[in-house]
Amino acid sequence: MAKRIMTETDILPMAEYVRSRPDWRSKVTAKKRNRRVDVGPYITFYFECYDTMWLQVQEMLYIEKGGLEQIPGELEAYNPLIPNGSELTATFMIEIDDPSLRKRILEGLGRIEEAAFIRVGGETIRGLPEADADRTRADGKASSVQFVHFPFTPSQIAAFTSPNAEVVLGFNHTNYGHMAVLGEAIRKELSTDFG
């Protein structure tokens, strides 16, 4: 059974983390390979889990050096992105190197966080944006980093976890109607987030 929440007792003391940091980063990087999906030319989904969020918290503590006082804030920020057993959660990034092109594209992607979906077994699971902040500005410009939850019903989980299920991830946004079929290795890895 996958862990669903981090507590302060899950966080390694900094000296211990520093000693084992290369091993932890290598282990989680290997896990992330089958949790990454490119959709269209500009957007990459990174499906989160306990391990990815645990490493994120450890890395924030390592980089910012806030000590024990920093831990509660990091847990509050990252615990909501750990799947609860009946959902998939993802960070998706709009990645465009050229600054002028990035500005133009982001200005046309307002509310893209509300347009993400997963289709499986003839049903569509709508992405729900993380409620921590509005990720589209009043002028319609989208943030380049978005967080979404895909809540599944038991029958949708059964369809998703069936061997060789066809699963499509995409957007139905006016300016970004791209989709991608999840490969079998990715679908199997993401299936571990249920239950």
C-alpha positions as MATLAB code, in Angstrom:
seq = 'MAKRIMTETDILPMAEYVRSRPDWRSKVTAKKRNRRVDVGPYITFYFECYDTMWLQVQEMLYIEKGGLEQIPGELEAYNPLIPNGSELTATFMIEIDDPSLRKRILEGLGRIEEAAFIRVGGETIRGLPEADADRTRADGKASSVQFVHFPFTPSQIAAFTSPNAEVVLGFNHTNYGHMAVLGEAIRKELSTDFG';
ca = [
       0.000    0.000    0.000;
       1.418    3.362   -1.055;
       1.901    6.017    1.609;
      -0.585    8.880    1.332;
       0.816   11.526    3.646;
       4.189   12.719    4.926;
       4.753   13.606    8.539;
       7.733   15.192   10.217;
       8.917   11.721   11.262;
       9.304   10.775    7.562;
      11.850   13.544    6.975;
      15.482   12.531    7.352;
      17.808   14.655    9.497;
      19.842   16.840    7.130;
      23.204   15.176    7.860;
      21.722   11.763    7.105;
      20.041   13.033    3.914;
      23.267   14.647    2.666;
      25.144   11.345    3.103;
      22.584    9.407    1.096;
      21.414   12.207   -1.246;
      22.929   10.788   -4.467;
      21.271    7.422   -3.832;
      17.872    8.964   -3.075;
      18.026   11.225   -6.134;
      19.031    8.306   -8.358;
      16.243    6.074   -7.012;
      13.517    8.695   -7.439;
      14.832    9.794  -10.848;
      14.484    6.193  -12.039;
      10.889    6.112  -10.734;
      10.094    9.415  -12.459;
      10.981    8.028  -15.907;
       7.665    6.238  -16.110;
       5.764    9.125  -14.529;
       6.533   11.701  -17.234;
       4.335   12.311  -20.295;
       4.797   14.920  -23.024;
       1.537   16.291  -24.417;
       1.976   18.392  -27.528;
       4.969   20.595  -28.222;
       5.105   22.566  -24.968;
       3.590   20.696  -22.016;
       5.044   17.915  -19.892;
       3.120   16.130  -17.153;
       5.008   14.857  -14.116;
       2.740   12.475  -12.205;
       3.447   12.775   -8.502;
       3.515   10.176   -5.736;
       4.757    9.882   -2.168;
       8.370    9.326   -3.299;
       8.496   12.332   -5.643;
       6.980   14.614   -3.029;
       9.222   13.251   -0.264;
      12.287   14.012   -2.374;
      10.908   17.479   -3.167;
      10.557   18.259    0.536;
      14.038   16.912    1.316;
      15.503   18.970   -1.542;
      13.726   22.153   -0.428;
      15.149   21.672    3.073;
      18.605   20.955    1.591;
      18.568   24.026   -0.672;
      16.880   26.563    1.618;
      18.475   25.335    4.871;
      15.449   26.387    6.938;
      15.934   23.635    9.493;
      13.163   22.089   11.551;
      11.093   25.294   11.355;
      10.774   24.885    7.578;
       9.350   21.354    7.672;
       5.673   22.135    8.505;
       5.392   24.603    5.616;
       6.900   22.141    3.150;
       4.572   19.352    4.308;
       1.598   21.691    3.944;
       2.686   22.608    0.420;
       3.487   19.128   -0.900;
       1.195   16.692    0.935;
      -1.825   17.695   -1.219;
       0.016   16.440   -4.310;
       0.376   12.868   -3.000;
      -2.401   10.771   -4.602;
      -5.077    9.754   -2.102;
      -5.664    6.249   -3.507;
      -8.519    7.128   -5.868;
      -6.809    9.786   -7.947;
      -3.768   10.647  -10.008;
      -2.028   13.939   -9.299;
       0.331   15.789  -11.600;
       2.432   18.845  -12.009;
       2.371   19.998  -15.597;
       4.848   22.454  -16.954;
       4.620   24.648  -20.007;
       8.243   24.579  -21.123;
       9.317   27.065  -23.799;
      12.915   28.268  -23.945;
      12.393   31.372  -26.089;
      11.130   34.201  -23.788;
       9.058   36.027  -26.417;
       7.425   32.823  -27.664;
       6.812   31.705  -24.066;
       5.066   35.007  -23.261;
       2.878   34.797  -26.380;
       1.917   31.144  -25.803;
       1.157   31.618  -22.083;
      -1.066   34.607  -22.896;
      -3.199   32.294  -25.035;
      -3.447   29.454  -22.519;
      -5.606   31.032  -19.813;
      -7.555   28.411  -17.829;
      -5.565   25.530  -19.341;
      -5.497   24.062  -15.838;
      -9.257   23.441  -16.250;
      -8.888   21.744  -19.666;
      -6.766   18.681  -18.762;
      -8.351   15.244  -18.996;
      -7.639   11.508  -18.937;
      -9.767    9.207  -21.098;
     -10.046    5.503  -20.304;
     -12.696    2.863  -20.948;
     -14.889    5.301  -22.858;
     -14.998    7.721  -19.914;
     -13.334   11.093  -19.413;
     -11.824   12.109  -16.078;
     -11.583   15.893  -15.856;
      -8.537   17.384  -14.192;
      -9.252   19.530  -11.152;
      -6.751   22.344  -10.528;
      -5.035   22.403   -7.133;
      -7.027   24.928   -5.109;
      -4.023   26.585   -3.408;
      -3.903   29.512   -5.865;
      -5.395   30.811   -9.099;
      -2.927   29.808  -11.809;
      -4.372   32.052  -14.518;
      -3.911   35.781  -14.034;
      -6.755   38.254  -14.437;
      -5.338   39.255  -17.840;
      -5.669   35.624  -19.017;
      -2.006   34.618  -18.895;
      -1.452   31.068  -17.640;
       1.244   30.154  -15.156;
       3.965   27.944  -16.621;
       3.564   25.524  -13.674;
       0.193   23.928  -12.926;
      -1.028   21.286  -10.449;
      -4.003   19.019  -11.199;
      -5.888   16.128   -9.613;
      -7.698   13.469  -11.650;
     -10.374   11.875   -9.386;
     -11.340    8.338  -10.472;
     -14.395    6.237   -9.679;
     -13.843    2.548   -8.793;
     -14.912    1.478  -12.308;
     -12.508    3.988  -13.894;
      -9.685    2.650  -11.702;
     -10.537   -0.885  -12.822;
     -10.430    0.205  -16.478;
      -7.140    2.094  -15.995;
      -5.418   -0.795  -14.219;
      -6.569   -3.462  -16.699;
      -3.652   -4.894  -18.690;
      -3.099   -3.096  -22.005;
      -5.815   -0.508  -21.319;
      -5.787    2.410  -23.738;
      -5.350    5.597  -21.730;
      -5.249    9.048  -23.310;
      -4.018   12.195  -21.558;
      -4.783   15.539  -23.121;
      -6.345   18.985  -23.212;
      -9.535   20.301  -24.704;
      -8.331   23.924  -24.656;
      -9.136   26.143  -27.654;
      -5.452   26.932  -28.172;
      -3.996   23.599  -27.074;
      -5.947   20.531  -28.162;
      -3.112   18.022  -27.900;
      -3.299   14.435  -26.612;
      -0.906   11.560  -25.862;
      -1.482    7.847  -25.369;
       0.132    6.554  -22.174;
       2.593    3.750  -22.873;
       2.154    0.475  -21.042;
       5.124    1.081  -18.698;
       3.714    4.479  -17.696;
       0.195    3.116  -17.205;
       1.526    0.274  -15.020;
       3.597    2.672  -12.897;
       0.692    5.073  -12.421;
      -1.582    2.164  -11.487;
       0.444    1.862   -8.269;
      -1.094    5.173   -7.128;
      -4.497    3.529   -6.674;
      -5.700    1.430   -3.766;
];
